[in-house]
């Protein structure tokens, strides 16, 4: 009995090796990639795959088996989860693209302020893909300070200078004459001095357009206090060349996106439109449609029902539609 158990384990390990090797060859993965995904150290994985590992092969096989099962589940989910429609030229997208185009051509300082999920980032990414000399950064809390923003921008531009006293001028020299545009998305994470430094480095000294995009709190940072605006804030605010402000998704945006999903049922469309008017807007509506398709027996966004939408919404929010 003991020998049979050992034999079964060996057969299982051989099957695992075969499946792992097949995935590696089919997808062109490196052993390091598989090690990172599976959690099996590279120094353990390679001898195990070569059947020369002297440690606990059963433990390694179990780890790889879990990885294989996770991949199967992920592939199954991906197979039934519909892709979000590619870029759609909505009225909001047109406004964002026009703002960016002006900032690049003028060159000038463009500001895009909008609620979450209305399509700002999607439009910005589309513009960056289709236009030359556009450098696109996504800010996060670690980039709040001016020095941190310049460091990330220098990396994006391929500028090697990292000394604080010289990095600004190196960036200015890099963008000067390029007729380009620097875009910073999620710019609400930046402090006022970071905005001012970007304006000085990119626009004033580099003669290059700059655009910042973010939520309403970003505008408050640009404007300063409503009752006591400092001279520094006033100077920054007065340098804005073009501004696009939109708090929620436009009705036409919602309709175009629903058409792209292939949804025609009037009751379903009405329900989804009400979702798109909530915080998160088009982004949350897309999530609901994808999740509704998963829970639906129909298997297609165009065939989801009100019940599917309500079920999907209940898994995303405790608030009624």
Coordinates of N, CA and C in Angstrom, one line a residue, residues 106-302:
X106 N -1.1 75.3 -27.7 CA -1.0 76.7 -27.4 C 0.5 77.2 -27.2
X107 N 1.4 76.5 -26.4 CA 1.1 75.6 -25.3 C 0.6 76.4 -24.1
X108 N -0.2 75.7 -23.2 CA -0.8 76.4 -22.1 C -1.0 75.3 -21.0
X109 N -1.7 75.9 -19.9 CA -1.9 75.1 -18.7 C -3.4 74.7 -18.8
X110 N -3.7 73.4 -19.0 CA -5.1 72.9 -19.0 C -5.4 72.2 -17.7
X111 N -6.7 72.4 -17.3 CA -7.2 71.8 -16.1 C -8.5 71.0 -16.4
X112 N -8.5 69.7 -16.0 CA -9.7 68.9 -16.2 C -10.2 68.4 -14.9
X113 N -11.4 68.9 -14.5 CA -12.0 68.6 -13.2 C -13.3 67.8 -13.4
X114 N -13.4 66.6 -12.8 CA -14.6 65.9 -13.0 C -14.8 64.8 -11.9
X115 N -16.1 64.4 -11.8 CA -16.4 63.4 -10.8 C -15.8 62.0 -11.2
X116 N -15.8 61.1 -10.3 CA -15.2 59.8 -10.5 C -16.0 59.0 -11.5
X117 N -15.3 58.4 -12.5 CA -16.0 57.5 -13.4 C -16.7 58.1 -14.6
X118 N -16.4 59.3 -14.8 CA -17.1 60.0 -16.0 C -16.4 59.7 -17.3
X119 N -15.2 59.2 -17.2 CA -14.4 58.9 -18.5 C -13.2 59.7 -18.7
X120 N -12.8 60.5 -17.7 CA -11.6 61.4 -17.9 C -10.4 60.6 -18.3
X121 N -10.1 59.6 -17.5 CA -8.8 58.8 -17.7 C -8.9 58.1 -19.0
X122 N -10.0 57.5 -19.4 CA -10.1 56.8 -20.6 C -9.8 57.7 -21.8
X123 N -10.3 58.9 -21.8 CA -10.1 59.9 -22.8 C -8.6 60.3 -22.9
X124 N -8.1 60.5 -21.7 CA -6.7 61.0 -21.6 C -5.8 59.9 -22.2
X125 N -6.0 58.6 -21.8 CA -5.2 57.5 -22.3 C -5.3 57.4 -23.9
X126 N -6.5 57.7 -24.4 CA -6.7 57.6 -25.8 C -5.9 58.7 -26.5
X127 N -5.9 59.9 -25.9 CA -5.2 61.0 -26.5 C -3.7 60.7 -26.4
X128 N -3.2 60.2 -25.3 CA -1.8 59.9 -25.2 C -1.3 58.9 -26.2
X129 N -2.2 57.9 -26.5 CA -1.8 56.9 -27.5 C -1.7 57.4 -28.9
X130 N -2.5 58.4 -29.2 CA -2.7 58.9 -30.6 C -1.9 60.1 -30.9
X131 N -1.2 60.7 -30.0 CA -0.4 61.9 -30.2 C 1.0 61.8 -29.8
X132 N 1.9 62.4 -30.6 CA 3.3 62.3 -30.3 C 3.7 63.2 -29.2
X133 N 4.8 62.9 -28.5 CA 5.4 63.7 -27.4 C 4.4 64.0 -26.4
X134 N 3.6 63.0 -25.9 CA 2.7 63.2 -24.8 C 3.2 62.3 -23.7
X135 N 3.5 62.9 -22.5 CA 4.0 62.2 -21.4 C 2.9 62.1 -20.3
X136 N 2.5 61.0 -19.9 CA 1.4 60.8 -19.1 C 1.8 60.1 -17.7
X137 N 1.5 60.9 -16.7 CA 1.7 60.4 -15.3 C 0.4 60.2 -14.6
X138 N 0.3 59.2 -13.7 CA -0.8 59.1 -12.8 C -0.3 59.3 -11.4
X139 N -0.8 60.3 -10.8 CA -0.3 60.7 -9.4 C -0.9 59.8 -8.4
X140 N -0.1 59.7 -7.3 CA -0.6 59.0 -6.1 C -0.1 59.7 -4.9
X141 N -0.6 59.4 -3.7 CA -0.2 60.1 -2.5 C 1.3 60.3 -2.3
X142 N 2.1 59.4 -2.8 CA 3.6 59.5 -2.6 C 4.2 60.6 -3.4
X143 N 3.4 61.2 -4.4 CA 3.9 62.2 -5.3 C 3.4 63.6 -4.8
X144 N 3.0 63.7 -3.6 CA 2.4 65.0 -3.2 C 3.4 66.2 -3.3
X145 N 4.6 65.9 -2.9 CA 5.6 67.0 -2.9 C 6.2 67.3 -4.3
X146 N 6.6 68.5 -4.5 CA 7.1 68.9 -5.8 C 8.3 68.1 -6.2
X147 N 9.2 67.8 -5.3 CA 10.4 67.1 -5.6 C 10.1 65.6 -6.1
X148 N 9.1 65.0 -5.5 CA 8.7 63.7 -5.9 C 8.1 63.7 -7.3
X149 N 7.3 64.7 -7.6 CA 6.7 64.8 -8.9 C 7.7 64.9 -10.0
X150 N 8.7 65.8 -9.7 CA 9.8 66.0 -10.7 C 10.6 64.7 -10.9
X151 N 10.8 64.0 -9.9 CA 11.6 62.8 -10.0 C 10.9 61.8 -10.9
X152 N 9.6 61.6 -10.7 CA 8.8 60.7 -11.5 C 8.7 61.2 -12.9
X153 N 8.5 62.5 -13.1 CA 8.5 63.0 -14.5 C 9.8 62.8 -15.2
X154 N 10.9 63.0 -14.5 CA 12.2 62.8 -15.1 C 12.4 61.4 -15.6
X155 N 11.9 60.5 -14.8 CA 12.0 59.1 -15.2 C 11.2 58.8 -16.5
X156 N 10.0 59.4 -16.5 CA 9.1 59.2 -17.7 C 9.7 59.8 -18.9
X157 N 10.4 60.9 -18.8 CA 11.1 61.6 -19.9 C 12.4 61.0 -20.3
X158 N 12.9 60.1 -19.5 CA 14.3 59.6 -19.7 C 15.4 60.5 -19.3
X159 N 15.1 61.4 -18.4 CA 16.1 62.4 -17.9 C 16.9 61.7 -16.8
X160 N 18.2 61.7 -16.9 CA 19.0 60.9 -15.9 C 19.3 61.8 -14.7
X161 N 19.2 63.1 -14.8 CA 19.6 64.0 -13.7 C 18.6 63.7 -12.5
X162 N 19.2 63.6 -11.3 CA 18.4 63.3 -10.1 C 18.7 64.3 -9.0
X163 N 19.7 65.2 -9.2 CA 20.0 66.2 -8.1 C 18.9 67.2 -8.1
X164 N 18.4 67.5 -6.9 CA 17.3 68.4 -6.7 C 17.5 69.8 -7.3
X165 N 18.8 70.2 -7.2 CA 19.1 71.6 -7.7 C 19.1 71.7 -9.2
X166 N 19.2 70.6 -9.9 CA 19.3 70.6 -11.4 C 18.2 69.9 -12.1
X167 N 17.4 69.1 -11.4 CA 16.4 68.2 -12.1 C 15.4 69.0 -12.9
X168 N 15.0 70.2 -12.3 CA 14.0 71.0 -12.9 C 14.5 71.5 -14.3
X169 N 15.7 72.0 -14.3 CA 16.2 72.6 -15.6 C 16.5 71.5 -16.6
X170 N 16.8 70.3 -16.1 CA 17.0 69.2 -17.0 C 15.7 68.8 -17.7
X171 N 14.7 68.8 -16.9 CA 13.3 68.5 -17.5 C 12.9 69.6 -18.5
X172 N 13.1 70.8 -18.1 CA 12.8 71.9 -19.0 C 13.5 71.8 -20.4
X173 N 14.8 71.5 -20.3 CA 15.6 71.3 -21.5 C 15.1 70.1 -22.4
X174 N 14.6 69.1 -21.7 CA 14.2 67.9 -22.4 C 12.9 68.2 -23.2
X175 N 12.0 68.9 -22.6 CA 10.7 69.1 -23.3 C 10.7 70.4 -24.2
X176 N 11.7 71.2 -24.1 CA 11.7 72.5 -24.9 C 11.8 72.1 -26.4
X177 N 11.0 72.7 -27.2 CA 11.0 72.5 -28.6 C 10.4 71.2 -29.1
X178 N 9.8 70.4 -28.2 CA 9.2 69.1 -28.6 C 7.7 69.3 -29.0
X179 N 7.1 70.5 -28.8 CA 5.7 70.7 -29.0 C 4.9 69.6 -28.4
X180 N 5.2 69.3 -27.1 CA 4.6 68.2 -26.4 C 3.6 68.6 -25.4
X181 N 3.2 67.6 -24.6 CA 2.3 67.8 -23.5 C 2.6 66.9 -22.4
X182 N 2.7 67.4 -21.2 CA 2.8 66.6 -20.0 C 1.4 66.6 -19.3
X183 N 0.9 65.3 -19.1 CA -0.4 65.2 -18.4 C -0.2 64.5 -17.1
X184 N -0.8 65.0 -16.1 CA -0.8 64.4 -14.7 C -2.3 64.1 -14.4
X185 N -2.6 62.8 -14.3 CA -3.9 62.4 -13.9 C -4.0 62.1 -12.4
X186 N -5.1 62.1 -11.8 CA -5.3 62.0 -10.3 C -4.5 63.0 -9.6
X187 N -4.5 64.2 -10.2 CA -3.6 65.3 -9.6 C -4.2 65.9 -8.3
X188 N -5.3 65.4 -7.8 CA -5.7 65.9 -6.5 C -4.8 65.5 -5.4
X189 N -3.9 64.5 -5.7 CA -2.9 64.1 -4.7 C -1.8 65.1 -4.6
X190 N -1.6 66.0 -5.4 CA -0.5 67.0 -5.4 C -0.8 68.2 -4.5
X191 N 0.2 68.7 -3.8 CA 0.0 69.9 -3.1 C 0.2 71.1 -4.0
X192 N -0.2 72.3 -3.6 CA -0.2 73.5 -4.4 C 1.2 73.8 -4.9
X193 N 2.2 73.6 -4.1 CA 3.6 73.9 -4.6 C 4.0 72.9 -5.7
X194 N 3.5 71.7 -5.7 CA 3.8 70.8 -6.8 C 3.2 71.3 -8.1
X195 N 2.0 71.8 -8.1 CA 1.4 72.4 -9.3 C 2.2 73.5 -9.8
X196 N 2.6 74.4 -8.9 CA 3.4 75.6 -9.3 C 4.7 75.2 -9.9
X197 N 5.4 74.1 -9.3 CA 6.6 73.7 -9.8 C 6.5 73.1 -11.2
X198 N 5.4 72.3 -11.4 CA 5.2 71.8 -12.7 C 5.0 72.9 -13.8
X199 N 4.2 73.8 -13.4 CA 3.9 75.0 -14.3 C 5.2 75.7 -14.7
X200 N 6.0 75.9 -13.7 CA 7.3 76.6 -13.9 C 8.2 75.8 -14.8
X201 N 8.4 74.5 -14.4 CA 9.4 73.7 -15.1 C 8.9 73.4 -16.5
X202 N 7.7 73.0 -16.7 CA 7.2 72.5 -18.0 C 6.8 73.6 -18.9
X203 N 5.9 74.5 -18.4 CA 5.3 75.5 -19.2 C 6.2 76.8 -19.4
X204 N 6.6 77.3 -18.2 CA 7.3 78.6 -18.3 C 8.7 78.4 -18.8
X205 N 9.5 77.5 -18.3 CA 10.9 77.3 -18.8 C 11.0 76.3 -19.9
X206 N 10.1 75.3 -20.0 CA 10.2 74.3 -21.1 C 9.3 74.7 -22.3
X207 N 8.5 75.7 -22.2 CA 7.6 76.1 -23.3 C 6.8 74.9 -23.8
X208 N 6.4 74.0 -22.9 CA 5.7 72.8 -23.3 C 4.3 72.8 -22.6
X209 N 3.3 72.3 -23.2 CA 2.0 72.3 -22.6 C 1.9 71.4 -21.4
X210 N 1.0 71.7 -20.5 CA 0.8 70.8 -19.3 C -0.7 70.8 -19.0
X211 N -1.2 69.6 -18.7 CA -2.6 69.4 -18.3 C -2.6 68.6 -17.0
X212 N -3.5 69.0 -16.1 CA -3.7 68.2 -14.9 C -5.2 67.8 -14.8
X213 N -5.5 66.6 -14.3 CA -6.8 66.1 -14.2 C -7.1 65.5 -12.9
X214 N -8.2 65.7 -12.3 CA -8.5 65.2 -11.0 C -10.0 65.5 -10.6
X215 N -10.3 65.2 -9.3 CA -11.6 65.5 -8.9 C -11.7 66.9 -8.3
X216 N -12.9 67.2 -7.7 CA -13.2 68.6 -7.3 C -12.2 69.1 -6.2
X217 N -11.6 68.2 -5.5 CA -10.7 68.6 -4.4 C -9.4 69.2 -5.1
X218 N -9.1 68.8 -6.3 CA -7.9 69.3 -7.0 C -8.2 70.8 -7.3
X219 N -9.4 71.1 -7.7 CA -9.7 72.5 -8.0 C -9.5 73.4 -6.8
X220 N -9.9 72.9 -5.7 CA -9.8 73.7 -4.4 C -8.3 74.0 -4.1
X221 N -7.4 73.0 -4.4 CA -6.0 73.2 -4.2 C -5.5 74.3 -5.2
X222 N -6.0 74.3 -6.4 CA -5.5 75.2 -7.4 C -6.0 76.6 -7.1
X223 N -7.2 76.7 -6.6 CA -7.8 78.0 -6.3 C -7.4 78.6 -5.0
X224 N -7.1 77.7 -4.0 CA -6.8 78.2 -2.7 C -8.1 78.5 -1.9
X225 N -8.0 79.1 -0.8 CA -9.2 79.5 0.0 C -10.1 80.5 -0.7
X226 N -11.4 80.3 -0.7 CA -12.3 81.2 -1.3 C -12.3 82.6 -0.7
X227 N -12.1 82.6 0.6 CA -12.1 83.9 1.3 C -10.8 84.5 1.6
X228 N -9.7 83.8 1.4 CA -8.4 84.3 1.6 C -7.4 83.7 0.6
X229 N -7.4 84.0 -0.6 CA -6.6 83.4 -1.6 C -5.2 84.1 -1.5
X230 N -4.1 83.3 -1.4 CA -2.8 83.9 -1.3 C -2.3 84.3 -2.7
X231 N -1.3 85.2 -2.7 CA -0.8 85.6 -4.0 C -0.2 84.4 -4.8
X232 N 0.4 83.5 -4.1 CA 0.9 82.3 -4.8 C -0.2 81.5 -5.5
X233 N -1.3 81.3 -4.7 CA -2.5 80.6 -5.3 C -3.1 81.4 -6.5
X234 N -3.2 82.7 -6.3 CA -3.8 83.6 -7.3 C -2.9 83.5 -8.6
X235 N -1.6 83.5 -8.4 CA -0.7 83.5 -9.6 C -0.9 82.2 -10.3
X236 N -1.0 81.1 -9.6 CA -1.2 79.7 -10.2 C -2.5 79.7 -10.9
X237 N -3.6 80.1 -10.2 CA -4.9 80.0 -10.8 C -5.1 80.9 -12.0
X238 N -4.4 82.0 -12.0 CA -4.5 82.9 -13.2 C -3.8 82.4 -14.4
X239 N -2.9 81.4 -14.2 CA -2.1 80.9 -15.3 C -2.9 79.8 -16.1
X240 N -4.0 79.4 -15.6 CA -4.8 78.3 -16.3 C -5.3 78.9 -17.6
X241 N -5.0 78.1 -18.7 CA -5.3 78.6 -20.0 C -6.6 78.1 -20.5
X242 N -7.0 76.9 -20.0 CA -8.3 76.3 -20.4 C -8.7 75.3 -19.3
X243 N -10.0 75.3 -19.1 CA -10.5 74.5 -18.0 C -11.8 73.7 -18.5
X244 N -11.8 72.5 -18.1 CA -13.0 71.6 -18.4 C -13.5 71.1 -17.0
X245 N -14.8 71.4 -16.7 CA -15.3 71.0 -15.5 C -16.6 70.2 -15.7
X246 N -16.8 69.1 -15.1 CA -18.0 68.3 -15.3 C -18.1 67.4 -14.0
X247 N -19.2 67.5 -13.4 CA -19.4 66.8 -12.1 C -20.0 65.4 -12.3
X248 N -20.7 65.1 -13.4 CA -21.4 63.8 -13.5 C -21.4 63.5 -15.0
X249 N -21.7 62.2 -15.3 CA -21.8 61.8 -16.7 C -23.0 62.4 -17.4
X250 N -22.8 62.7 -18.7 CA -23.8 63.3 -19.5 C -24.7 62.1 -20.0
X251 N -26.0 62.5 -20.2 CA -27.0 61.5 -20.6 C -26.5 60.8 -21.9
X252 N -26.0 61.6 -22.8 CA -25.5 61.1 -24.1 C -24.4 60.1 -23.9
X253 N -23.5 60.4 -23.0 CA -22.4 59.4 -22.7 C -22.9 58.1 -22.3
X254 N -23.9 58.1 -21.4 CA -24.5 56.8 -20.9 C -25.2 56.1 -22.0
X255 N -25.9 56.8 -22.9 CA -26.6 56.1 -24.0 C -25.7 55.5 -25.0
X256 N -24.6 56.2 -25.3 CA -23.6 55.7 -26.2 C -22.9 54.4 -25.7
X257 N -22.6 54.4 -24.4 CA -22.0 53.3 -23.8 C -22.9 52.1 -23.7
X258 N -24.2 52.3 -23.4 CA -25.2 51.2 -23.4 C -25.3 50.6 -24.8
X259 N -25.3 51.5 -25.8 CA -25.4 51.0 -27.2 C -24.1 50.1 -27.5
X260 N -23.0 50.5 -27.0 CA -21.7 49.8 -27.3 C -21.8 48.4 -26.6
X261 N -22.4 48.3 -25.5 CA -22.6 47.0 -24.8 C -23.6 46.2 -25.5
X262 N -24.4 46.8 -26.4 CA -25.5 46.0 -27.1 C -26.7 45.8 -26.3
X263 N -26.9 46.7 -25.3 CA -28.1 46.5 -24.4 C -29.3 47.3 -25.0
X264 N -30.4 46.6 -25.3 CA -31.5 47.3 -25.9 C -32.8 47.2 -25.1
X265 N -32.9 46.4 -24.1 CA -34.1 46.2 -23.3 C -34.3 47.6 -22.5
X266 N -35.4 48.2 -22.7 CA -35.7 49.5 -22.1 C -35.7 49.5 -20.6
X267 N -36.2 48.4 -20.0 CA -36.2 48.3 -18.5 C -34.8 48.2 -18.0
X268 N -34.0 47.4 -18.6 CA -32.6 47.2 -18.2 C -31.8 48.5 -18.4
X269 N -32.1 49.2 -19.5 CA -31.4 50.5 -19.8 C -31.7 51.5 -18.7
X270 N -33.0 51.6 -18.4 CA -33.5 52.6 -17.4 C -32.8 52.3 -16.0
X271 N -32.7 51.1 -15.7 CA -32.0 50.7 -14.4 C -30.5 51.0 -14.4
X272 N -29.9 50.7 -15.5 CA -28.4 51.0 -15.7 C -28.2 52.5 -15.7
X273 N -29.1 53.3 -16.3 CA -28.9 54.7 -16.4 C -29.0 55.3 -15.0
X274 N -29.8 54.8 -14.1 CA -29.9 55.3 -12.7 C -28.6 54.9 -12.0
X275 N -28.0 53.8 -12.3 CA -26.7 53.4 -11.7 C -25.6 54.4 -12.1
X276 N -25.6 54.7 -13.4 CA -24.6 55.6 -14.0 C -24.7 57.0 -13.4
X277 N -25.8 57.4 -12.8 CA -25.9 58.7 -12.2 C -25.4 58.7 -10.7
X278 N -25.0 57.6 -10.2 CA -24.5 57.5 -8.9 C -23.0 57.8 -8.9
X279 N -22.5 58.0 -7.7 CA -21.0 58.1 -7.6 C -20.3 56.9 -8.2
X280 N -19.3 57.2 -9.1 CA -18.6 56.2 -9.8 C -19.1 56.1 -11.2
X281 N -20.3 56.6 -11.5 CA -20.8 56.9 -12.9 C -20.6 55.7 -13.8
X282 N -20.0 56.0 -15.0 CA -19.8 55.0 -16.0 C -19.0 53.8 -15.6
X283 N -18.0 54.1 -14.7 CA -17.2 53.0 -14.2 C -18.0 52.0 -13.5
X284 N -18.8 52.4 -12.5 CA -19.6 51.5 -11.8 C -20.7 50.8 -12.6
X285 N -21.2 51.5 -13.6 CA -22.1 50.9 -14.5 C -21.5 49.8 -15.3
X286 N -20.3 50.0 -15.8 CA -19.5 48.9 -16.5 C -19.3 47.7 -15.6
X287 N -19.0 48.0 -14.3 CA -18.8 46.9 -13.4 C -20.1 46.1 -13.2
X288 N -21.2 46.8 -13.1 CA -22.5 46.1 -12.9 C -22.8 45.2 -14.1
X289 N -22.6 45.8 -15.3 CA -22.9 45.0 -16.5 C -22.0 43.8 -16.6
X290 N -20.7 43.9 -16.3 CA -19.9 42.7 -16.4 C -20.3 41.7 -15.4
X291 N -20.6 42.1 -14.1 CA -21.0 41.2 -13.1 C -22.3 40.6 -13.4
X292 N -23.2 41.4 -13.9 CA -24.6 40.9 -14.3 C -24.5 39.8 -15.4
X293 N -23.5 40.0 -16.3 CA -23.3 39.0 -17.4 C -22.8 37.7 -16.8
X294 N -21.9 37.7 -15.7 CA -21.4 36.5 -15.1 C -22.5 35.8 -14.4
X295 N -23.4 36.5 -13.7 CA -24.4 35.8 -12.9 C -25.6 35.4 -13.8
X296 N -25.7 35.9 -15.0 CA -26.8 35.6 -15.9 C -26.6 34.3 -16.6
X297 N -27.7 33.6 -16.8 CA -27.6 32.3 -17.6 C -27.4 32.6 -19.1
X298 N -27.7 33.9 -19.5 CA -27.6 34.2 -20.9 C -26.2 34.3 -21.4
X299 N -25.3 34.8 -20.6 CA -23.9 34.8 -21.0 C -23.5 35.9 -21.9
X300 N -24.4 36.9 -22.1 CA -24.1 38.0 -23.0 C -24.6 39.3 -22.4
X301 N -23.9 40.4 -22.5 CA -24.4 41.6 -21.9 C -25.7 42.1 -22.5
X302 N -25.9 41.8 -23.8 CA -27.1 42.2 -24.5 C -28.3 41.4 -24.0

